[in-house]
Amino acid sequence: MESNRRHFFESSGLGLGAMAFASLLKSEAASAQASTSPRPLAHYAPKAKRLIYLFQSGGPPQMDLFDYKPGLQGLAGQEVPKSIYPDERKTTMTSAQTAFPVVPSQFKFKRHGQSGMPITEIMPWLGSCSDEICLIKSLRTTAINHDPAITSMLTGAAIPGRPSMGAWLSYGLGAESANLPTFVAMSSRGTGGGGQPLYDRLWGSGFLPSVHQGVKFRNNGAPVLDIYDPNGVTTSMRRSMLDGLSSLNKKHFLRYGDPEIQTRIAQYELAFRMQTSVPELVDFQRERASVLDSYGPDVHKQGTYAHNCLMARRLVERGVRFVQLFHQGWDTHGDLPKRLRRQCQDTDRPTAALLKDLKSLGLLDDTLVVWGGEFGRTVYGQGKITSETYGRDHHPSCFSVWLAGGGIRGGLIYGKTDDYSVNVAENPVEIHDLHATLLHLLGFDHEKLIYPFQGRDFRLTDVSGTVKHDWLT
């Protein structure tokens, strides 16, 4: 298709080329207005205008954090019945074990808020926000390994190549800020150790126009490469250079008609504006001391989860539509109690601070916040198992996530698992159900937010997905 399209533009003569050039100039003249105008793709008035996804990479253990199972204490050390967990559902990392003993959580739970929401003792800060969050205990996936599971959670398909969720929202919502990207991704490494690789496609645009791909902020140094002019280069010199480059690119567009050339022009212009907006964005000096303190001592350390949480608030405050945070280190195959404590120390206080900060600024009402990983973990132990330590393997059949903010019913506990936290017992939720509900809150009918590619209409929810109205206010 693209080859034919280029040939069409090349062979159409100056008439069509001149029309395209005039359209481009008109587009640039109206860019400031267009950047803040709603896109026509929204299907109804949204309850949320933006989304922050706090992705906990590695698979947080649901029964150690949210899925309280006190009955497992009496089953400690007993074999998990094969009727509950058959051999064919075990991964090759544990299938050769000679025993699959029940390992109850080492952690105590406390009930919080009006709903009595059970949350682990190692997340006390989040407990204070329980009336704001909707805890979903019955999410499940079909992927048992990290990469397809993460890819499925963030693109709607386990096979790479689809647009990421943030790219879909950029495509549907359009830009709200002329000076910052529509979609920003950031990552941090947990002190629990380890971490799965994160690929660019997790914030990529897939087959959508590349203008919708996320911009990855770096963990150290300048958040975006070349955001600062080198010594001897003034702003006027940079402006003159970009004007010359833009002129050449426009001539190239007239010849080939490739829309990616227009994307390149727009991205160069955005990068120029970011030379002013990003330094202001990353400067925390004007933040109130009480706000900085609420995020914890790591807030000033670039590349930490606490720093990224405050950055997320500052980004959405300035018009960024989708902020994707990745926190690595939740893959606890061994030494889980020690590593999990560290992961929660990294994330608990900043997560709660983010929710409270958004609420105090009036942003939580129309900002969605999502917390969760790619799958859960097994009730049976893995590796060395003692009274003080144990590990858990991957488990796709049930895991816990929570939502808060724009249109979400706070204090709700949705779904149940069986006595072993192995299978969903009530109100199952598929990944496409989660995506459909998020899109609904953002103003989209998930079956109508489509993009034609290679002969079919694609969507984030593929060919399934049901909006979970029970979660909504």
XYZ file of C-alpha atoms in Angstrom:
473
model
C 0.000 0.000 0.000
C 2.680 2.541 0.980
C 4.730 1.840 -2.139
C 1.670 2.396 -4.348
C 0.819 5.548 -2.437
C 4.288 6.988 -2.951
C 4.152 6.141 -6.625
C 0.766 7.862 -6.827
C 2.157 11.044 -5.312
C 5.267 10.968 -7.503
C 3.277 10.511 -10.680
C 0.511 13.006 -9.898
C 2.410 16.118 -10.955
C 2.553 19.507 -9.266
C -1.191 19.943 -8.956
C -1.697 17.454 -6.138
C 1.717 18.228 -4.683
C 0.900 21.908 -4.433
C -2.384 21.097 -2.739
C -0.553 18.928 -0.211
C 2.020 21.654 0.403
C -0.696 24.261 0.960
C -2.434 21.893 3.346
C 0.805 21.430 5.266
C 1.347 25.170 5.601
C -2.241 25.660 6.752
C -1.784 22.868 9.280
C 1.325 24.490 10.735
C -0.384 27.881 11.006
C -3.171 26.317 13.030
C -0.941 24.036 15.120
C -1.350 25.960 18.373
C -5.119 25.803 18.125
C -5.192 22.197 16.906
C -2.977 20.992 19.737
C -5.603 21.888 22.311
C -8.690 21.013 20.288
C -10.483 17.713 20.912
C -10.108 15.039 18.257
C -13.327 13.904 16.530
C -12.631 10.290 17.500
C -14.191 10.491 20.990
C -17.650 8.935 20.990
C -19.120 10.568 24.101
C -18.198 12.884 26.949
C -15.315 11.318 28.878
C -15.050 11.007 32.646
C -11.260 10.971 32.367
C -8.963 13.084 30.198
C -5.668 11.336 30.885
C -4.166 8.149 32.311
C -1.186 7.245 34.504
C -0.237 3.561 34.328
C 1.971 2.399 37.221
C 3.189 -0.848 35.691
C 4.869 -3.204 38.181
C 7.038 -5.340 35.918
C 7.703 -8.928 36.926
C 4.428 -10.162 38.377
C 3.543 -8.997 41.919
C 2.299 -11.876 44.139
C -1.426 -11.352 44.664
C -1.728 -13.482 47.814
C 1.096 -11.537 49.492
C -0.329 -8.100 48.653
C -4.109 -7.972 48.084
C -5.727 -11.428 47.852
C -5.982 -12.230 51.552
C -6.166 -16.001 52.185
C -5.985 -16.679 55.953
C -7.168 -20.255 55.370
C -3.832 -21.110 53.750
C -2.118 -20.962 57.137
C -3.738 -24.252 58.083
C -2.587 -25.835 54.795
C 1.056 -24.758 55.006
C 3.413 -27.435 53.699
C 0.650 -29.597 52.236
C 0.690 -30.465 48.552
C -1.472 -28.261 46.343
C -4.073 -30.710 44.960
C -3.586 -31.522 41.289
C -7.293 -30.934 40.844
C -6.543 -27.310 41.731
C -3.177 -26.979 40.001
C -2.591 -29.697 37.357
C 0.906 -30.416 36.093
C 0.261 -29.029 32.617
C -0.265 -25.558 34.060
C 3.167 -25.407 35.704
C 6.078 -23.701 33.985
C 9.329 -25.466 33.106
C 10.964 -23.469 35.899
C 9.088 -25.518 38.522
C 7.590 -28.532 36.734
C 10.619 -30.654 37.700
C 10.134 -30.014 41.425
C 9.377 -33.125 43.456
C 6.913 -31.262 45.671
C 4.518 -28.343 45.329
C 3.762 -27.306 48.909
C 1.287 -24.617 49.865
C 3.179 -21.529 51.022
C 0.921 -19.026 52.801
C 1.936 -15.402 52.904
C 4.438 -14.464 55.576
C 2.819 -11.040 55.832
C -0.092 -9.889 57.924
C -3.015 -8.044 56.386
C -4.985 -5.107 57.647
C -8.457 -3.991 56.599
C -8.753 -0.388 55.508
C -11.448 2.130 54.738
C -15.197 1.838 54.714
C -15.088 -1.317 52.602
C -12.619 -3.093 54.896
C -10.297 -3.610 51.945
C -7.537 -6.098 52.886
C -4.061 -4.820 52.045
C -0.708 -6.231 53.115
C 1.085 -4.734 56.101
C 3.983 -3.734 53.857
C 1.761 -1.248 51.995
C 0.532 0.938 54.867
C 0.566 4.153 52.817
C -1.684 2.682 50.139
C -4.015 1.498 52.886
C -4.749 5.126 53.697
C -6.039 5.536 50.103
C -8.265 2.442 50.071
C -11.483 4.439 49.687
C -10.094 5.900 46.444
C -9.201 2.624 44.729
C -11.156 -0.141 43.035
C -9.379 -3.431 43.780
C -9.834 -6.050 41.055
C -8.885 -9.534 42.290
C -10.038 -11.575 39.319
C -7.979 -10.427 36.340
C -6.471 -13.241 34.269
C -4.317 -13.671 31.193
C -3.338 -16.447 28.815
C 0.399 -15.708 28.826
C 2.697 -17.393 31.353
C 6.033 -15.809 30.372
C 6.990 -12.196 30.957
C 7.401 -10.797 27.476
C 4.127 -12.010 25.933
C 2.287 -11.203 29.163
C 3.615 -7.631 29.341
C 3.057 -7.150 25.621
C -0.517 -8.389 25.993
C -1.223 -6.066 28.935
C 0.097 -3.009 27.142
C -0.873 -3.640 23.502
C -3.826 -6.029 23.712
C -1.972 -8.834 21.907
C 0.788 -11.212 23.002
C 2.505 -11.043 19.599
C 4.669 -7.921 19.109
C 3.736 -5.354 16.502
C 0.506 -3.836 17.784
C 0.273 -0.210 18.969
C 0.719 0.334 22.689
C -2.149 1.552 24.838
C -0.604 5.005 25.083
C -0.320 5.205 21.299
C -4.013 4.328 20.939
C -4.922 7.096 23.382
C -2.707 9.568 21.553
C -4.446 8.583 18.308
C -7.885 8.948 19.852
C -7.464 11.907 22.190
C -4.932 13.999 20.325
C -2.521 16.417 21.977
C -3.516 18.718 24.815
C -0.109 20.369 25.139
C 1.831 21.966 22.302
C 5.078 21.870 24.281
C 5.244 18.290 25.583
C 4.623 14.859 24.039
C 1.188 13.310 24.255
C 2.673 10.071 25.624
C 5.677 9.731 27.967
C 7.268 6.562 29.375
C 9.659 6.301 32.336
C 11.271 3.360 34.112
C 12.910 2.587 37.449
C 14.750 -0.429 38.873
C 13.477 -1.847 42.117
C 15.774 -2.401 45.081
C 14.379 -5.938 45.261
C 16.822 -6.793 42.470
C 16.458 -8.275 39.026
C 14.157 -7.002 36.358
C 12.770 -8.057 33.013
C 13.945 -6.245 29.865
C 11.694 -3.460 28.646
C 11.432 -3.096 24.892
C 10.705 0.097 22.961
C 7.614 -1.504 21.455
C 5.922 -1.329 24.873
C 5.554 2.412 24.256
C 5.684 2.146 20.465
C 3.088 3.112 17.871
C 3.033 -0.193 15.967
C 1.220 0.409 12.689
C -0.275 3.727 13.847
C 1.487 6.847 12.541
C 4.744 7.218 14.434
C 3.686 10.605 15.839
C 1.733 8.569 18.402
C 4.681 6.642 19.851
C 5.747 7.405 23.405
C 8.791 9.478 24.298
C 11.004 7.590 26.755
C 12.560 9.805 29.429
C 16.011 8.633 30.472
C 16.961 7.584 34.009
C 20.033 9.793 34.292
C 21.383 12.959 32.758
C 19.149 14.943 30.453
C 15.734 13.213 30.345
C 15.735 13.584 26.549
C 18.940 13.453 24.517
C 20.110 16.763 23.043
C 17.447 18.723 24.910
C 20.107 21.309 25.735
C 21.982 23.169 23.008
C 25.725 22.507 22.896
C 28.174 25.272 23.757
C 28.338 27.893 21.040
C 24.851 27.189 19.660
C 22.252 29.848 20.423
C 18.482 29.499 20.309
C 18.314 31.646 17.184
C 20.923 29.465 15.490
C 18.921 26.356 16.356
C 15.741 28.003 15.043
C 17.457 28.907 11.775
C 18.806 25.372 11.363
C 15.336 23.844 11.928
C 13.740 26.280 9.469
C 16.214 25.191 6.802
C 15.687 21.527 7.586
C 11.921 21.983 7.532
C 12.128 23.566 4.092
C 14.066 20.574 2.772
C 11.642 18.125 4.382
C 8.659 19.910 2.836
C 10.234 19.584 -0.597
C 10.811 15.905 0.122
C 7.159 15.549 1.104
C 6.051 17.150 -2.183
C 8.061 14.558 -4.051
C 7.091 11.421 -2.126
C 3.918 12.263 -0.214
C 5.030 10.100 2.708
C 3.057 11.145 5.850
C 6.021 10.130 7.998
C 7.846 13.187 6.605
C 5.158 15.378 8.138
C 5.597 13.463 11.379
C 9.325 14.155 11.279
C 8.728 17.881 10.744
C 6.253 17.981 13.642
C 8.614 16.077 15.947
C 11.505 18.441 15.209
C 9.255 21.366 16.088
C 8.091 19.657 19.287
C 11.709 18.942 20.235
C 12.510 22.638 19.817
C 9.645 23.643 22.110
C 10.696 20.964 24.621
C 14.030 22.744 25.009
C 12.050 25.274 27.026
C 9.334 23.097 28.568
C 11.442 20.148 29.786
C 13.937 22.106 31.932
C 10.966 23.713 33.702
C 9.260 20.313 34.003
C 12.178 18.630 35.786
C 12.860 21.535 38.149
C 11.239 20.640 41.487
C 12.377 23.811 43.286
C 8.933 25.393 43.189
C 7.229 22.334 44.671
C 6.073 22.801 48.232
C 8.272 21.091 50.825
C 5.278 19.160 52.168
C 4.580 17.733 48.697
C 8.189 16.692 48.172
C 8.263 15.078 51.608
C 5.085 13.107 50.876
C 6.819 11.234 48.037
C 9.653 10.143 50.308
C 13.431 10.685 50.390
C 14.064 9.300 46.878
C 11.993 11.974 45.143
C 15.102 13.991 44.246
C 16.941 10.957 42.823
C 16.425 10.813 39.074
C 15.484 7.332 37.881
C 13.728 6.279 41.077
C 10.064 5.368 41.318
C 9.403 8.264 43.697
C 10.962 10.758 41.278
C 8.971 9.316 38.387
C 5.689 9.494 40.334
C 6.128 13.212 40.939
C 7.161 13.624 37.312
C 3.953 11.831 36.303
C 1.862 14.340 38.228
C 3.772 17.259 36.722
C 3.387 15.802 33.230
C -0.392 15.329 33.388
C -0.695 18.740 35.034
C 0.928 20.169 31.900
C -1.288 18.357 29.426
C 0.380 14.994 28.768
C -2.359 12.464 28.016
C -0.683 9.173 28.941
C 2.185 8.543 31.362
C 3.582 5.015 31.553
C 5.765 4.174 34.563
C 7.611 0.868 34.691
C 9.031 -0.368 37.986
C 11.155 -3.479 37.620
C 12.020 -6.132 40.210
C 8.760 -7.955 41.041
C 9.877 -11.323 39.611
C 10.269 -13.099 42.961
C 11.206 -16.701 42.139
C 13.253 -16.795 45.330
C 13.837 -14.882 48.569
C 10.389 -13.343 48.173
C 9.826 -11.896 51.674
C 13.011 -9.838 51.620
C 12.672 -8.714 48.013
C 8.976 -7.918 48.303
C 9.560 -5.705 51.329
C 12.089 -3.733 49.301
C 9.772 -3.386 46.316
C 7.029 -2.071 48.552
C 9.443 0.324 50.237
C 10.239 1.661 46.762
C 6.646 2.087 45.658
C 4.124 2.277 48.495
C 4.714 5.789 49.777
C 5.192 7.444 46.342
C 2.086 5.714 44.955
C -0.078 6.962 47.821
C 1.509 10.409 47.549
C 0.654 10.541 43.844
C -3.006 9.743 44.520
C -3.247 12.325 47.286
C -1.352 14.920 45.273
C -3.647 14.501 42.281
C -6.679 14.744 44.556
C -5.460 17.895 46.294
C -5.018 19.579 42.904
C -8.431 18.474 41.642
C -6.792 16.273 39.002
C -7.859 12.880 40.328
C -11.445 13.511 39.228
C -10.446 13.312 35.565
C -7.183 11.345 35.734
C -7.218 7.537 35.658
C -4.540 5.736 37.658
C -3.834 2.033 37.074
C -1.521 -0.136 39.221
C -0.579 -3.713 38.341
C 1.741 -6.173 36.633
C 1.522 -8.743 33.858
C 0.378 -11.788 35.894
C 0.319 -13.168 39.426
C 2.302 -15.844 41.237
C 1.773 -19.409 42.403
C 0.447 -20.492 45.774
C 3.021 -23.271 45.810
C 6.586 -22.501 46.737
C 9.592 -22.357 44.458
C 13.262 -22.725 45.323
C 14.388 -22.717 48.934
C 11.418 -22.852 51.298
C 11.855 -22.227 55.015
C 9.930 -20.459 57.753
C 11.731 -17.263 56.709
C 11.977 -17.431 52.935
C 10.304 -18.791 49.835
C 9.754 -18.006 46.173
C 6.795 -18.189 43.803
C 6.543 -19.011 40.092
C 4.520 -17.259 37.365
C 0.752 -17.628 37.527
C -1.585 -16.288 34.803
C -4.960 -17.604 36.013
C -5.646 -14.844 38.544
C -3.952 -11.682 39.716
C -4.800 -8.357 41.302
C -4.732 -4.815 39.928
C -6.326 -1.621 41.126
C -7.733 1.510 39.520
C -8.412 4.986 40.888
C -9.574 8.383 39.725
C -11.635 9.524 36.725
C -14.978 7.781 37.005
C -13.812 4.822 39.135
C -15.874 3.698 42.134
C -13.483 3.951 45.064
C -13.614 1.416 47.893
C -14.901 -1.369 45.631
C -13.522 -4.916 45.824
C -14.365 -6.736 42.609
C -14.026 -10.458 41.912
C -12.986 -13.436 44.003
C -10.522 -16.288 43.698
C -10.719 -19.809 45.096
C -9.347 -20.799 48.503
C -5.867 -21.286 47.031
C -5.730 -18.052 44.987
C -5.285 -20.213 41.882
C -8.492 -19.794 39.886
C -11.099 -17.062 39.533
C -14.225 -18.018 41.458
C -16.384 -14.957 40.774
C -16.533 -12.140 38.204
C -13.641 -13.018 35.880
C -11.959 -10.126 34.084
C -10.050 -10.511 30.819
C -7.367 -8.075 29.708
C -9.591 -6.781 26.928
C -12.319 -6.103 29.517
C -9.870 -3.904 31.407
C -8.898 -2.093 28.199
C -12.528 -1.665 27.130
C -13.404 -0.116 30.484
C -10.453 2.283 30.451
C -11.346 3.400 26.928
C -14.974 3.850 27.979
C -13.935 6.194 30.779
C -11.808 8.149 28.314
C -14.774 8.670 26.014
C -14.422 5.824 23.525
C -16.536 2.916 22.401
C -13.751 0.340 22.225
C -15.402 -1.344 19.235
C -15.304 1.899 17.265
C -11.791 3.129 18.080
C -10.239 1.408 15.071
C -7.395 1.790 12.602
C -7.364 0.090 9.187
C -4.175 -1.829 8.435
C -3.383 -4.542 5.894
C -6.971 -5.177 4.975
C -8.666 -5.257 8.374
C -9.766 -2.892 11.112
C -7.635 -3.196 14.252
C -8.465 -2.040 17.756
C -6.849 -2.237 21.194
C -9.403 -4.834 22.319
C -9.046 -6.908 19.121
C -12.305 -8.916 18.827
C -13.478 -9.034 22.448
C -13.866 -6.952 25.591
C -16.758 -5.940 27.839
C -17.043 -2.665 29.738
C -17.248 -3.379 33.476
C -19.911 -0.882 34.535
C -19.777 -2.142 38.131
C -16.431 -0.396 38.517
C -17.811 2.994 37.516
C -19.420 5.790 39.464
